[in-house]
Amino acid sequence: MSDQTYFLGQLLLDNSILYETRVREEDFIGEFELRVFSAIKAVFKQGDGADIATVAAFDRNIDVYRLASLTSNVITANWKQVERRILSQTDRTRLLGIIDIIKGEPDNEMV
């Protein structure tokens, strides 16, 4: 299970994490993970508890069986560690993108 999917399972089990997390939509790579994160936030913003049933009802395009699997073997106590790894992965991806841009500029090519 990736850090992103593990984190989503943590959110489904403990919605209070949403009050403190710095993870944003931009930190999710996969379409499924982004869709689930957005649905969790939307359901929670409406004042409802974001659990498997409410998230699946909110976005019927989310596979409920895959959604349910997110909470298997998940511990919520370590969510800050998982958050740090997700944010580090996002930073690394951004840096690699900047490096690619710099390498592609004509002034920086080796002559």
C-alpha positions as YAML, in Angstrom:
chain: A
units: angstrom
residues:
- id: 1
  name: MET
  ca: [0.00, 0.00, 0.00]
- id: 2
  name: SER
  ca: [1.43, 3.39, -0.97]
- id: 3
  name: ASP
  ca: [1.75, 6.26, 1.50]
- id: 4
  name: GLN
  ca: [-1.08, 8.05, -0.28]
- id: 5
  name: THR
  ca: [-3.54, 5.17, -0.03]
- id: 6
  name: TYR
  ca: [-2.48, 4.49, 3.57]
- id: 7
  name: PHE
  ca: [-3.11, 8.15, 4.42]
- id: 8
  name: LEU
  ca: [-6.57, 8.00, 2.85]
- id: 9
  name: GLY
  ca: [-7.36, 5.01, 5.06]
- id: 10
  name: GLN
  ca: [-6.22, 7.01, 8.06]
- id: 11
  name: LEU
  ca: [-8.51, 9.89, 7.07]
- id: 12
  name: LEU
  ca: [-11.48, 7.55, 6.70]
- id: 13
  name: LEU
  ca: [-10.86, 6.18, 10.18]
- id: 14
  name: ASP
  ca: [-10.11, 9.52, 11.84]
- id: 15
  name: ASN
  ca: [-11.58, 12.63, 10.21]
- id: 16
  name: SER
  ca: [-9.95, 14.90, 12.79]
- id: 17
  name: ILE
  ca: [-6.69, 14.51, 10.85]
- id: 18
  name: LEU
  ca: [-8.19, 16.90, 8.28]
- id: 19
  name: TYR
  ca: [-7.94, 19.72, 10.83]
- id: 20
  name: GLU
  ca: [-4.17, 19.40, 11.06]
- id: 21
  name: THR
  ca: [-2.86, 17.93, 7.83]
- id: 22
  name: ARG
  ca: [-0.87, 19.91, 5.28]
- id: 23
  name: VAL
  ca: [-1.59, 17.37, 2.53]
- id: 24
  name: ARG
  ca: [-3.48, 18.89, -0.41]
- id: 25
  name: GLU
  ca: [-4.99, 17.65, -3.66]
- id: 26
  name: GLU
  ca: [-1.71, 18.47, -5.44]
- id: 27
  name: ASP
  ca: [0.07, 15.85, -3.34]
- id: 28
  name: PHE
  ca: [-1.89, 12.97, -4.87]
- id: 29
  name: ILE
  ca: [-0.61, 11.36, -8.05]
- id: 30
  name: GLY
  ca: [-3.24, 8.76, -8.88]
- id: 31
  name: GLU
  ca: [-6.73, 9.58, -10.12]
- id: 32
  name: PHE
  ca: [-8.38, 7.25, -7.59]
- id: 33
  name: GLU
  ca: [-6.44, 8.70, -4.66]
- id: 34
  name: LEU
  ca: [-7.19, 12.28, -5.72]
- id: 35
  name: ARG
  ca: [-10.89, 11.51, -6.20]
- id: 36
  name: VAL
  ca: [-11.14, 9.88, -2.75]
- id: 37
  name: PHE
  ca: [-9.26, 12.72, -1.03]
- id: 38
  name: SER
  ca: [-11.48, 15.32, -2.67]
- id: 39
  name: ALA
  ca: [-14.62, 13.40, -1.71]
- id: 40
  name: ILE
  ca: [-13.47, 13.01, 1.90]
- id: 41
  name: LYS
  ca: [-12.85, 16.75, 2.14]
- id: 42
  name: ALA
  ca: [-16.19, 17.61, 0.51]
- id: 43
  name: VAL
  ca: [-18.19, 15.29, 2.76]
- id: 44
  name: PHE
  ca: [-16.38, 16.59, 5.83]
- id: 45
  name: LYS
  ca: [-16.94, 20.20, 4.72]
- id: 46
  name: GLN
  ca: [-20.68, 19.51, 4.54]
- id: 47
  name: GLY
  ca: [-20.56, 18.63, 8.22]
- id: 48
  name: ASP
  ca: [-20.91, 14.89, 7.77]
- id: 49
  name: GLY
  ca: [-18.52, 12.20, 8.94]
- id: 50
  name: ALA
  ca: [-16.39, 11.03, 6.04]
- id: 51
  name: ASP
  ca: [-16.49, 7.24, 6.23]
- id: 52
  name: ILE
  ca: [-16.69, 4.56, 3.56]
- id: 53
  name: ALA
  ca: [-20.48, 4.82, 3.19]
- id: 54
  name: THR
  ca: [-20.70, 8.62, 3.00]
- id: 55
  name: VAL
  ca: [-17.74, 8.99, 0.65]
- id: 56
  name: ALA
  ca: [-19.06, 6.26, -1.67]
- id: 57
  name: ALA
  ca: [-22.51, 7.89, -1.65]
- id: 58
  name: PHE
  ca: [-21.01, 11.33, -2.34]
- id: 59
  name: ASP
  ca: [-19.05, 10.16, -5.39]
- id: 60
  name: ARG
  ca: [-20.64, 7.13, -7.01]
- id: 61
  name: ASN
  ca: [-17.69, 6.83, -9.41]
- id: 62
  name: ILE
  ca: [-15.47, 5.64, -6.56]
- id: 63
  name: ASP
  ca: [-15.16, 1.86, -6.41]
- id: 64
  name: VAL
  ca: [-16.64, 1.04, -2.99]
- id: 65
  name: TYR
  ca: [-14.67, -2.22, -2.66]
- id: 66
  name: ARG
  ca: [-11.40, -0.44, -3.34]
- id: 67
  name: LEU
  ca: [-12.46, 2.32, -0.95]
- id: 68
  name: ALA
  ca: [-13.22, -0.22, 1.79]
- id: 69
  name: SER
  ca: [-9.80, -1.82, 1.35]
- id: 70
  name: LEU
  ca: [-8.12, 1.48, 2.31]
- id: 71
  name: THR
  ca: [-8.90, 0.98, 5.99]
- id: 72
  name: SER
  ca: [-7.44, -2.53, 6.25]
- id: 73
  name: ASN
  ca: [-4.40, -2.77, 8.52]
- id: 74
  name: VAL
  ca: [-4.22, 1.00, 9.03]
- id: 75
  name: ILE
  ca: [-3.04, 2.68, 12.23]
- id: 76
  name: THR
  ca: [-4.05, 6.33, 12.63]
- id: 77
  name: ALA
  ca: [-1.51, 7.19, 15.35]
- id: 78
  name: ASN
  ca: [1.35, 7.52, 12.85]
- id: 79
  name: TRP
  ca: [-0.44, 9.83, 10.39]
- id: 80
  name: LYS
  ca: [2.12, 12.65, 10.78]
- id: 81
  name: GLN
  ca: [4.92, 10.32, 9.66]
- id: 82
  name: VAL
  ca: [2.91, 9.31, 6.59]
- id: 83
  name: GLU
  ca: [2.08, 12.96, 5.92]
- id: 84
  name: ARG
  ca: [5.80, 13.87, 6.02]
- id: 85
  name: ARG
  ca: [6.62, 11.15, 3.49]
- id: 86
  name: ILE
  ca: [3.85, 12.31, 1.14]
- id: 87
  name: LEU
  ca: [5.01, 15.94, 1.36]
- id: 88
  name: SER
  ca: [8.63, 14.87, 0.78]
- id: 89
  name: GLN
  ca: [7.58, 12.91, -2.30]
- id: 90
  name: THR
  ca: [5.75, 15.97, -3.62]
- id: 91
  name: ASP
  ca: [8.80, 18.18, -3.01]
- id: 92
  name: ARG
  ca: [11.05, 15.68, -4.75]
- id: 93
  name: THR
  ca: [8.73, 15.47, -7.77]
- id: 94
  name: ARG
  ca: [8.63, 19.28, -8.04]
- id: 95
  name: LEU
  ca: [12.43, 19.53, -7.81]
- id: 96
  name: LEU
  ca: [12.89, 16.91, -10.49]
- id: 97
  name: GLY
  ca: [10.48, 18.86, -12.71]
- id: 98
  name: ILE
  ca: [12.49, 22.05, -12.18]
- id: 99
  name: ILE
  ca: [15.73, 20.21, -12.96]
- id: 100
  name: ASP
  ca: [14.22, 18.92, -16.21]
- id: 101
  name: ILE
  ca: [13.19, 22.45, -17.16]
- id: 102
  name: ILE
  ca: [16.65, 23.83, -16.41]
- id: 103
  name: LYS
  ca: [18.38, 21.02, -18.31]
- id: 104
  name: GLY
  ca: [16.17, 21.71, -21.32]
- id: 105
  name: GLU
  ca: [17.07, 25.42, -21.58]
- id: 106
  name: PRO
  ca: [19.58, 26.20, -24.39]
- id: 107
  name: ASP
  ca: [21.83, 28.34, -22.14]
- id: 108
  name: ASN
  ca: [22.47, 25.38, -19.85]
- id: 109
  name: GLU
  ca: [23.40, 22.81, -22.45]
- id: 110
  name: MET
  ca: [26.99, 21.69, -22.63]
- id: 111
  name: VAL
  ca: [28.74, 22.93, -25.76]
...
